[in-house]
Structures are given as structure tokens and as C-alpha cells.
Short mmCIF file of C-alpha atoms in Angstrom, two decimals:
data_model
loop_
_atom_site.label_atom_id
_atom_site.label_comp_id
_atom_site.label_asym_id
_atom_site.label_seq_id
_atom_site.Cartn_x
_atom_site.Cartn_y
_atom_site.Cartn_z
CA MET I 1 -34.78 17.79 -6.34
CA HIS I 2 -36.97 15.76 -8.71
CA ALA I 3 -35.41 13.28 -11.09
CA GLU I 4 -36.78 15.28 -14.03
CA ALA I 5 -34.95 18.41 -12.88
CA ILE I 6 -31.65 16.54 -12.53
CA VAL I 7 -31.97 14.85 -15.93
CA HIS I 8 -32.92 18.19 -17.51
CA ALA I 9 -29.90 19.90 -15.97
CA ILE I 10 -27.52 17.15 -17.14
CA PHE I 11 -29.07 17.32 -20.61
CA ILE I 12 -28.57 21.10 -20.75
CA ILE I 13 -24.98 20.89 -19.50
CA PHE I 14 -23.61 18.09 -21.64
CA THR I 15 -25.65 18.39 -24.82
CA GLY I 16 -25.14 22.14 -24.76
CA ALA I 17 -21.44 21.70 -23.99
CA ALA I 18 -21.05 19.32 -26.94
CA ILE I 19 -22.69 21.84 -29.29
CA LEU I 20 -20.78 24.89 -28.06
CA ALA I 21 -17.51 22.94 -27.87
CA THR I 22 -17.95 22.00 -31.53
CA VAL I 23 -18.53 25.65 -32.43
CA ALA I 24 -15.55 26.68 -30.29
CA LEU I 25 -13.20 24.19 -31.96
CA TYR I 26 -14.23 25.30 -35.45
CA ALA I 27 -13.71 28.90 -34.36
CA ARG I 28 -10.37 27.97 -32.72
CA GLN I 29 -11.54 29.07 -29.27
CA ALA I 30 -10.65 27.69 -25.84
CA LEU I 31 -13.07 25.06 -24.53
CA PRO I 32 -13.41 26.40 -20.95
CA VAL I 33 -14.72 29.64 -22.44
CA ALA I 34 -17.44 27.69 -24.26
CA TYR I 35 -18.55 26.02 -21.01
CA ILE I 36 -18.75 29.35 -19.16
CA ALA I 37 -20.70 30.86 -22.06
CA LEU I 38 -23.12 27.94 -21.96
CA GLY I 39 -23.75 28.58 -18.27
CA LEU I 40 -24.45 32.25 -18.96
CA LEU I 41 -26.80 31.45 -21.86
CA THR I 42 -28.82 28.71 -20.19
CA GLY I 43 -28.43 29.52 -16.51
CA PRO I 44 -31.35 30.48 -14.27
CA VAL I 45 -30.26 34.12 -13.97
CA LEU I 46 -30.75 34.96 -17.66
CA GLY I 47 -33.85 32.80 -17.65
CA GLU I 48 -35.37 34.96 -14.91
CA LEU I 49 -34.47 38.11 -16.85
CA GLY I 50 -36.20 36.72 -19.93
CA ILE I 51 -33.13 37.02 -22.19
CA GLY I 52 -31.74 33.51 -21.94
CA LEU I 53 -32.46 30.60 -24.26
CA GLY I 54 -35.46 29.44 -22.27
CA LEU I 55 -33.65 26.29 -21.18
CA ALA I 56 -32.77 27.33 -17.65
CA ALA I 57 -32.07 24.53 -15.20
CA ASP I 58 -33.35 24.52 -11.63
CA PRO I 59 -31.07 26.84 -9.57
CA ALA I 60 -31.05 24.34 -6.67
CA VAL I 61 -29.82 21.62 -9.02
CA ILE I 62 -27.12 23.94 -10.38
CA ARG I 63 -25.92 24.80 -6.88
CA GLY I 64 -25.87 21.13 -5.90
CA MET I 65 -23.94 20.14 -9.01
CA ALA I 66 -21.49 22.99 -8.51
CA GLU I 67 -20.86 21.85 -4.93
CA VAL I 68 -20.30 18.22 -5.98
CA GLY I 69 -18.20 19.34 -8.94
CA ILE I 70 -15.78 21.46 -6.91
CA ILE I 71 -15.46 18.69 -4.29
CA PHE I 72 -14.34 16.13 -6.86
CA LEU I 73 -12.24 18.64 -8.78
CA LEU I 74 -10.25 19.62 -5.71
CA PHE I 75 -9.75 15.96 -4.85
CA LEU I 76 -8.51 15.13 -8.35
CA LEU I 77 -6.30 18.21 -8.44
CA GLY I 78 -4.88 17.30 -5.04
CA LEU I 79 -3.82 13.93 -6.49
CA ASN I 80 -1.43 15.78 -8.81
CA LEU I 81 0.08 17.98 -6.10
CA GLU I 82 2.79 15.68 -4.83
CA PRO I 83 4.38 16.94 -1.57
CA GLN I 84 7.64 15.19 -2.55
CA GLU I 85 8.14 17.77 -5.29
CA LEU I 86 7.65 20.58 -2.77
CA LYS I 87 10.35 19.06 -0.53
CA ARG I 88 12.93 19.22 -3.30
CA LEU I 89 12.11 22.84 -4.17
CA LEU I 90 11.03 24.07 -0.73
CA ARG I 91 13.43 26.97 -0.35
CA GLU I 92 13.03 28.34 -3.87
CA VAL I 93 9.27 27.87 -4.01
CA THR I 94 8.71 29.35 -0.54
CA VAL I 95 10.59 32.51 -1.55
CA VAL I 96 8.72 32.74 -4.88
CA THR I 97 5.30 32.10 -3.35
CA LEU I 98 5.66 34.52 -0.43
CA ILE I 99 7.03 37.35 -2.59
CA THR I 100 4.43 36.93 -5.33
CA CYS I 101 1.50 36.47 -2.95
CA GLY I 102 2.56 39.61 -1.07
CA ALA I 103 2.85 41.61 -4.31
CA PHE I 104 -0.54 40.41 -5.59
CA TRP I 105 -2.19 41.15 -2.25
CA VAL I 106 -0.91 44.73 -2.33
CA VAL I 107 -2.21 45.19 -5.89
CA GLY I 108 -5.62 43.67 -5.14
CA ALA I 109 -6.10 45.57 -1.88
CA GLY I 110 -4.99 48.80 -3.55
CA ILE I 111 -7.54 48.37 -6.34
CA GLY I 112 -10.24 47.66 -3.73
CA LEU I 113 -9.43 50.89 -1.88
CA VAL I 114 -9.30 52.93 -5.10
CA PHE I 115 -12.84 51.80 -5.96
CA GLY I 116 -14.18 52.75 -2.56
CA PHE I 117 -14.47 49.40 -0.81
CA GLY I 118 -13.97 49.25 2.96
CA VAL I 119 -10.63 48.33 4.49
CA LEU I 120 -11.66 44.75 5.37
CA GLU I 121 -13.23 44.31 1.94
CA ALA I 122 -10.03 45.56 0.29
CA VAL I 123 -7.98 43.16 2.44
CA LEU I 124 -10.10 40.21 1.30
CA ILE I 125 -10.07 41.35 -2.34
CA GLY I 126 -6.29 41.39 -2.03
CA ALA I 127 -6.38 37.90 -0.50
CA ALA I 128 -8.43 36.63 -3.44
CA MET I 129 -5.89 38.14 -5.84
CA MET I 130 -3.03 36.17 -4.27
CA PHE I 131 -3.79 32.77 -5.75
CA SER I 132 -3.50 31.22 -9.21
CA SER I 133 -5.95 28.65 -10.54
CA THR I 134 -5.00 25.03 -9.88
CA ILE I 135 -7.70 23.99 -12.36
CA ILE I 136 -6.36 26.12 -15.23
CA GLY I 137 -2.74 25.48 -14.29
CA LEU I 138 -3.01 21.68 -14.31
CA LYS I 139 -5.74 21.25 -16.95
CA LEU I 140 -3.72 23.15 -19.57
CA LEU I 141 -0.37 21.59 -18.67
CA PRO I 142 0.65 18.56 -20.79
CA THR I 143 1.00 15.39 -18.74
CA SER I 144 4.65 15.00 -19.74
CA ALA I 145 5.42 18.49 -18.44
CA LEU I 146 3.35 17.94 -15.31
CA HIS I 147 5.16 14.81 -14.19
CA HIS I 148 8.54 14.76 -15.90
CA GLN I 149 9.79 18.31 -16.43
CA ARG I 150 11.05 21.08 -14.19
CA MET I 151 8.22 23.38 -15.28
CA GLY I 152 5.70 20.91 -13.90
CA GLU I 153 7.63 20.55 -10.63
CA ILE I 154 7.74 24.32 -10.08
CA ILE I 155 4.08 24.93 -11.03
CA VAL I 156 2.83 22.08 -8.84
CA SER I 157 4.96 23.22 -5.88
CA ILE I 158 3.82 26.85 -6.14
CA LEU I 159 0.17 25.81 -6.47
CA LEU I 160 0.43 23.46 -3.49
CA LEU I 161 1.92 26.18 -1.28
CA GLN I 162 -0.66 28.70 -2.51
CA ASP I 163 -3.47 26.25 -1.78
CA VAL I 164 -2.20 25.73 1.77
CA ILE I 165 -2.29 29.51 2.28
CA ALA I 166 -5.77 29.66 0.71
CA ILE I 167 -7.07 26.97 3.06
CA ALA I 168 -5.65 28.88 6.06
CA ILE I 169 -7.43 32.04 4.91
CA LEU I 170 -10.69 30.14 4.39
CA LEU I 171 -10.42 28.76 7.91
CA LEU I 172 -9.94 32.29 9.27
CA ILE I 173 -12.96 33.51 7.31
CA GLN I 174 -15.20 30.62 8.36
CA GLY I 175 -14.17 30.95 11.99
CA SER I 176 -14.39 34.73 12.31
CA GLY I 177 -17.82 35.52 10.87
CA GLY I 178 -21.45 34.57 11.40
CA GLY I 179 -22.07 32.43 14.53
CA ASP I 180 -22.75 33.54 18.09
CA THR I 181 -19.16 32.82 19.23
CA PRO I 182 -16.88 33.62 16.28
CA GLY I 183 -13.72 33.58 18.43
CA LEU I 184 -14.47 30.09 19.71
CA ASP I 185 -15.40 28.90 16.22
CA LEU I 186 -12.09 30.20 14.91
CA LEU I 187 -10.11 28.41 17.64
CA ILE I 188 -11.98 25.17 16.96
CA SER I 189 -11.30 25.42 13.22
CA LEU I 190 -7.63 26.23 13.70
CA GLY I 191 -7.27 23.39 16.19
CA ALA I 192 -9.18 20.86 14.10
CA ALA I 193 -7.34 21.59 10.83
CA PRO I 194 -3.85 20.22 11.74
CA LEU I 195 -5.36 17.19 13.48
CA PHE I 196 -7.49 16.54 10.42
CA VAL I 197 -4.47 16.75 8.09
CA VAL I 198 -2.38 14.45 10.30
CA PHE I 199 -5.21 11.91 10.47
CA ALA I 200 -5.62 12.02 6.67
CA PHE I 201 -1.94 11.38 5.96
CA VAL I 202 -1.54 8.68 8.63
CA PHE I 203 -4.72 6.82 7.64
CA SER I 204 -3.83 7.13 3.96
CA ARG I 205 -0.34 5.75 4.50
CA TYR I 206 -1.17 2.81 6.77
CA VAL I 207 -4.68 1.84 5.69
CA ILE I 208 -5.56 3.18 2.23
CA THR I 209 -2.11 2.40 0.80
CA HIS I 210 -2.27 -1.15 2.17
CA LEU I 211 -5.68 -1.69 0.58
CA PHE I 212 -4.45 -0.32 -2.76
CA HIS I 213 -1.51 -2.72 -2.79
CA ARG I 214 -3.60 -5.65 -1.58
CA PHE I 215 -6.24 -5.31 -4.30
CA ASP I 216 -4.45 -3.33 -7.02
CA ALA I 217 -5.41 -5.86 -9.70
CA ILE I 218 -9.11 -4.99 -9.31
CA ARG I 219 -9.48 -1.60 -11.00
CA GLU I 220 -13.11 -1.23 -10.03
CA TYR I 221 -12.11 -1.46 -6.35
CA ILE I 222 -9.31 1.11 -6.79
CA PHE I 223 -11.82 3.51 -8.32
CA LEU I 224 -14.37 2.85 -5.58
CA LEU I 225 -11.84 3.24 -2.76
CA ALA I 226 -10.51 6.53 -4.16
CA ILE I 227 -14.00 8.02 -4.48
CA GLY I 228 -14.97 6.72 -1.04
CA TRP I 229 -11.85 8.30 0.49
CA CYS I 230 -12.63 11.62 -1.19
CA LEU I 231 -16.23 11.77 0.02
CA GLY I 232 -15.38 10.36 3.44
CA LEU I 233 -12.82 13.08 4.17
CA ALA I 234 -15.09 15.73 2.63
CA GLU I 235 -17.84 14.73 5.05
CA LEU I 236 -15.42 14.56 7.99
CA GLY I 237 -14.00 17.98 7.13
CA TYR I 238 -17.49 19.46 7.06
CA ALA I 239 -18.35 17.82 10.40
CA LEU I 240 -15.23 19.38 11.96
CA GLY I 241 -16.29 22.85 10.88
CA LEU I 242 -13.91 23.06 7.92
CA SER I 243 -15.68 22.49 4.58
CA TYR I 244 -16.39 19.78 2.04
CA GLU I 245 -13.90 21.39 -0.36
CA ILE I 246 -11.04 21.49 2.15
CA GLY I 247 -11.71 17.87 3.13
CA ALA I 248 -11.68 16.71 -0.49
CA PHE I 249 -8.49 18.62 -1.27
CA VAL I 250 -6.68 17.14 1.74
CA ALA I 251 -7.91 13.69 0.67
CA GLY I 252 -6.32 14.16 -2.74
CA VAL I 253 -2.99 15.50 -1.45
CA SER I 254 -2.76 12.71 1.15
CA LEU I 255 -3.07 10.16 -1.67
CA ALA I 256 -0.54 12.02 -3.85
CA THR I 257 2.25 10.56 -1.70
CA ASN I 258 1.07 7.07 -2.66
CA PRO I 259 2.97 5.28 -5.46
CA VAL I 260 -0.35 4.53 -7.21
CA ALA I 261 -1.50 8.17 -7.15
CA ARG I 262 -0.56 8.79 -10.78
CA PHE I 263 -2.37 5.63 -11.86
CA ILE I 264 -5.46 6.81 -9.96
CA ALA I 265 -5.20 10.31 -11.46
CA GLU I 266 -4.93 8.88 -14.97
CA SER I 267 -7.80 6.45 -14.37
CA LEU I 268 -10.01 9.25 -13.10
CA LYS I 269 -9.27 11.62 -16.00
CA PRO I 270 -12.73 11.11 -17.57
CA LEU I 271 -14.29 11.92 -14.19
CA ARG I 272 -12.10 15.02 -13.94
CA ASP I 273 -13.25 16.21 -17.36
CA PHE I 274 -16.88 15.50 -16.41
CA PHE I 275 -16.65 17.71 -13.34
CA LEU I 276 -14.57 20.36 -15.12
CA ILE I 277 -17.44 20.88 -17.56
CA MET I 278 -19.85 21.03 -14.62
CA PHE I 279 -17.65 23.49 -12.75
CA PHE I 280 -17.26 25.94 -15.63
CA PHE I 281 -20.95 25.68 -16.52
CA ALA I 282 -22.00 26.34 -12.93
CA LEU I 283 -19.57 29.25 -12.78
CA GLY I 284 -21.36 30.94 -15.65
CA ALA I 285 -24.86 29.88 -14.60
CA SER I 286 -24.61 31.06 -11.01
CA PHE I 287 -23.23 34.52 -11.79
CA ASP I 288 -25.90 37.20 -11.34
CA LEU I 289 -25.52 39.38 -14.43
CA ALA I 290 -27.78 41.99 -12.85
CA MET I 291 -24.81 42.81 -10.57
CA LEU I 292 -22.40 43.26 -13.47
CA PRO I 293 -23.06 46.99 -14.12
CA ASP I 294 -22.27 47.74 -10.46
CA VAL I 295 -19.02 45.76 -10.35
CA PHE I 296 -17.85 45.89 -13.97
CA TRP I 297 -15.08 48.49 -13.67
CA PRO I 298 -13.49 47.26 -10.43
CA ALA I 299 -13.77 43.64 -11.67
CA LEU I 300 -12.27 44.52 -15.06
CA THR I 301 -9.45 46.47 -13.41
CA LEU I 302 -8.73 43.57 -11.05
CA ALA I 303 -8.79 41.07 -13.93
CA LEU I 304 -6.54 43.14 -16.20
CA ALA I 305 -4.13 43.72 -13.32
CA ALA I 306 -3.95 39.96 -12.68
CA LEU I 307 -3.45 39.10 -16.36
CA ALA I 308 -0.78 41.77 -16.81
CA ILE I 309 1.06 41.79 -13.49
CA LYS I 310 1.05 38.12 -12.43
CA PRO I 311 3.03 36.77 -15.42
CA TRP I 312 5.54 39.63 -15.13
CA VAL I 313 6.05 39.22 -11.36
CA PHE I 314 6.44 35.43 -11.58
CA ASP I 315 8.89 35.87 -14.46
CA ARG I 316 11.03 38.38 -12.54
CA VAL I 317 11.04 36.46 -9.25
CA LEU I 318 11.80 33.09 -10.89
CA GLU I 319 14.66 34.61 -12.88
CA ARG I 320 16.07 35.93 -9.61
CA GLN I 321 16.01 32.30 -8.45
CA LYS I 322 18.25 31.40 -11.44
CA GLU I 323 15.51 29.85 -13.58
CA ALA I 324 15.82 30.16 -17.38
CA HIS I 325 14.04 33.15 -18.94
CA ASP I 326 11.81 31.13 -21.30
CA LEU I 327 10.81 28.77 -18.48
CA SER I 328 10.09 31.64 -16.08
CA ARG I 329 8.01 33.47 -18.66
CA GLN I 330 5.89 30.43 -19.52
CA ILE I 331 5.32 29.57 -15.85
CA GLY I 332 4.22 33.17 -15.27
CA VAL I 333 1.68 33.00 -18.09
CA ARG I 334 0.35 29.63 -16.92
CA LEU I 335 -0.14 31.04 -13.41
CA GLY I 336 -1.42 34.42 -14.57
CA GLN I 337 -5.06 34.21 -13.43
CA ILE I 338 -7.15 34.33 -10.26
CA SER I 339 -8.06 31.05 -8.55
CA GLU I 340 -11.13 28.93 -7.89
CA PHE I 341 -10.08 29.26 -4.23
CA SER I 342 -10.70 33.00 -4.71
CA LEU I 343 -14.32 32.16 -5.55
CA LEU I 344 -14.55 30.26 -2.27
CA VAL I 345 -13.01 33.25 -0.46
CA ALA I 346 -15.59 35.58 -2.05
CA ILE I 347 -18.56 33.35 -1.23
CA ALA I 348 -17.42 32.45 2.29
CA SER I 349 -16.66 36.11 3.11
CA PHE I 350 -20.12 37.21 1.97
CA GLU I 351 -21.88 34.37 3.79
CA ASN I 352 -20.02 35.30 6.98
CA GLU I 353 -20.98 38.98 6.52
CA LEU I 354 -17.38 40.15 6.18
CA ILE I 355 -17.85 41.79 2.78
CA SER I 356 -20.75 43.23 0.79
CA GLU I 357 -22.48 41.52 -2.11
CA SER I 358 -20.80 44.04 -4.42
CA ALA I 359 -17.32 43.09 -3.20
CA SER I 360 -18.14 39.38 -3.51
CA TYR I 361 -19.34 39.76 -7.10
CA THR I 362 -16.31 41.90 -7.94
CA ILE I 363 -14.07 38.98 -7.01
CA GLN I 364 -16.27 36.47 -8.83
CA ALA I 365 -16.51 38.55 -12.01
CA ALA I 366 -12.75 39.21 -12.03
CA THR I 367 -12.07 35.49 -11.57
CA ILE I 368 -14.30 34.56 -14.52
CA MET I 369 -12.65 37.23 -16.68
CA THR I 370 -9.17 35.91 -15.87
CA PHE I 371 -10.25 32.31 -16.51
CA ILE I 372 -11.36 33.37 -19.99
CA GLY I 373 -8.40 35.64 -20.74
CA SER I 374 -5.76 33.28 -19.35
CA SER I 375 -7.23 30.24 -21.13
CA TYR I 376 -7.05 32.09 -24.46
CA TRP I 377 -3.48 33.21 -23.83
CA ILE I 378 -2.24 29.74 -22.86
CA VAL I 379 -4.16 27.72 -25.47
CA LEU I 380 -3.16 29.98 -28.38
CA ARG I 381 0.50 30.28 -27.40
CA TYR I 382 1.73 27.23 -25.47
CA PRO I 383 1.41 23.42 -25.69
CA THR I 384 -1.76 22.15 -23.99
CA PRO I 385 -3.92 19.00 -24.14
CA VAL I 386 -6.81 21.10 -25.56
CA ALA I 387 -4.89 23.30 -28.02
CA VAL I 388 -6.83 24.38 -31.10
CA THR I 389 -3.91 23.59 -33.44
CA GLU I 390 -2.12 20.29 -33.94
CA ARG I 391 1.25 22.06 -33.53
CA LEU I 392 0.49 22.95 -29.89
CA ARG I 393 -1.57 19.93 -28.86
CA ARG I 394 0.32 17.86 -26.26
CA ASP I 395 -0.73 15.31 -23.64
#
């Protein structure tokens, strides 16, 4: 990667994002949609087809930025997923998560079979359908609701449990495909994962926490230590055969138990927004639109099923757990999309030769569609930090 290519890519992303975000705000549109649209308009795929804006960034730079972006995003999101909240709601959230994940898996797998995908492909399409987006869920949740209201407690607990299941599925995928000894690779991954998590929590509690308290007056050091912990565990996770993303997510959750986690999360908000823009841009830029005609109908069906069924199922199950109707309905809408972990499932499954390119792009296209549809629904109807009207803008 040459410096010119990196500077050009950053120019395209952030200058373009500023322009399209301005247009989006005047048009009362959701900002994440503008970032995805920018990726589609200026990404290398449209550039190669000759119908883009002629500003395509280097694909290698885009892939690198996307990788770095998702690493930091998962770390920052992990900081907000406090395990203490899960402890208080463990029984209720476990019931809700298992029932809803099972229902969504059946729907996703059924749609995969209807559209002629193989059994294993349908199983993995169903697995991708199971999860809701931590990025959308937390980004569009006001800080007061996230940390001080029951809605925030329930959403965070469900997302944390879903993410644990997603990581387990990713480990199975990474350990069961590719390689000369997939069985051995799977055993190594499954054995390394719990040891890795235990190490992260123990080291965080007895070393990182001590350092935070010892030098908490020096904000620059707090920032540096948090970023170093994120990248250190990401690298260690990759070395153990897990992935950078899993390592970064575990790093964030291990710090979430720390009393200074909320201070760190608030301090790193500008960094979170920086990588959110990168993530959504890369999502649009890396999608091969030439595949869209082949996967459009299964992807659209999967997306519409997620947007229609997920809110309804969450609403019904939460009401059965004695939650208020208005609260259950809003939680269902806020969790009514497919997840960024589903993108990782799609990519990892294809790289490990478990599913076809068509099945992978079906999941990716459906995820993008639900990101757009869900963002519109939430931003136009419920309080969010990025609402287009003053009446709904909360932080």
C-alpha cells in the first residue's frame, strides 16, 4: 500500500461521507444509509464496471481499512456489553435468546431451501439469520437508555448472548473447513477459545485494571492502554487460530467489567464514529454488484423476513416474559435486522469452502438491506442520537 493510495482512500471516505451526510440530513435520511451508498458509488466494483464516479479507491486499501474498522468496532461495542447486566437477567434473556435464535434459524434455513441452496448452505444461511446487529442496536440507542434503563439492559444482554453464540459458530466454521486436518483445527480452536477468554478476564482484572487506577489522571495513557489491549488481544486471538475480530471483541467485553469502562467508551466515541463510517463505507464498497441479479430474490426475501418477523417474535417472547408491550415492541424493532457477525459467517463459510459464492452474497446482500431498512425504521420512529428531527434526537 502506497501512502498516496491510503490518503486517497481516506479522502474519498470522509470527504464523500461529509457531502452525502449533508444531503441525507437535508433529505431527512438515516446517516448509515448515506455511508453505504457512498461505498457503492465510489467503491472499486462500480469503478471496474465503468458506472461509478471514477473515484474508486484501491481495493486492497478498502479491505485493509474494513479489517481494521471491524476490529476496533467490535472492541468498542464489547466495552458496552457489561456481563454484570447479563447476570441480573440471565434466566429471562437466556429463554428469549434461545427461542428467538431458534425461530430465526428455522426461517432462514427454510428460505435457503426454498431457493434451492444445499442443506449445509441453508443451515449456515439460517445461522446468519439468528443474530441482530450490535452496531445498529447500540449506535441508535440513546446513552441514557443504554446505561440507565431496562430497555438498555435487555438489549445489551440479548446482544451479548447472541454474540457468544456467533463466536462459537465462527469457531466451528474456521475449524471445520479448509486446512489439511480440519478435525484437529476444530479441536485446537475449541480448546484455545475458553483458555483465551479466561486469560483475557484474569489479565484485565489484575493487570489492566491496576494500571487504569494507578494512572487514571493521565487520559492519554488510558487511551493508549485501551487501544494497546484491543490490538494485543486481537493479535493473540489470530495467533491462536481464532480471529482478529474475536480477539478484539473479547478484549472489549473483558474491560466492560472494569469500573472505568464507561469512561473509556465515552472517551473513545469519536474513534467509534470514525470506524463506523469506515465500516459502512467498506460494506458498500466491497459488495460485488455483478452478483446482485443472481442473489436478489433470495436476499430480498431473507431481508424482508428479518425485518417483518424479528420485531414480532421478540415482541411476543418478551411479553411472555412479563415485559411491557411498548417496551417489548421497541426492543423488537431495535433488534430487527441481521448482524455484522452474519457478514463474518458468510465470508468465513465461503473462505472455508462450506458454501458457494452465491450463498455468501445472499447473506451479505440481505444484511445490507436490513441495515438500511432497520436504520430507517428506528431513526424515523424512535429516539436515537442521530435522529433527523429534534423531537426524537436523544443522547
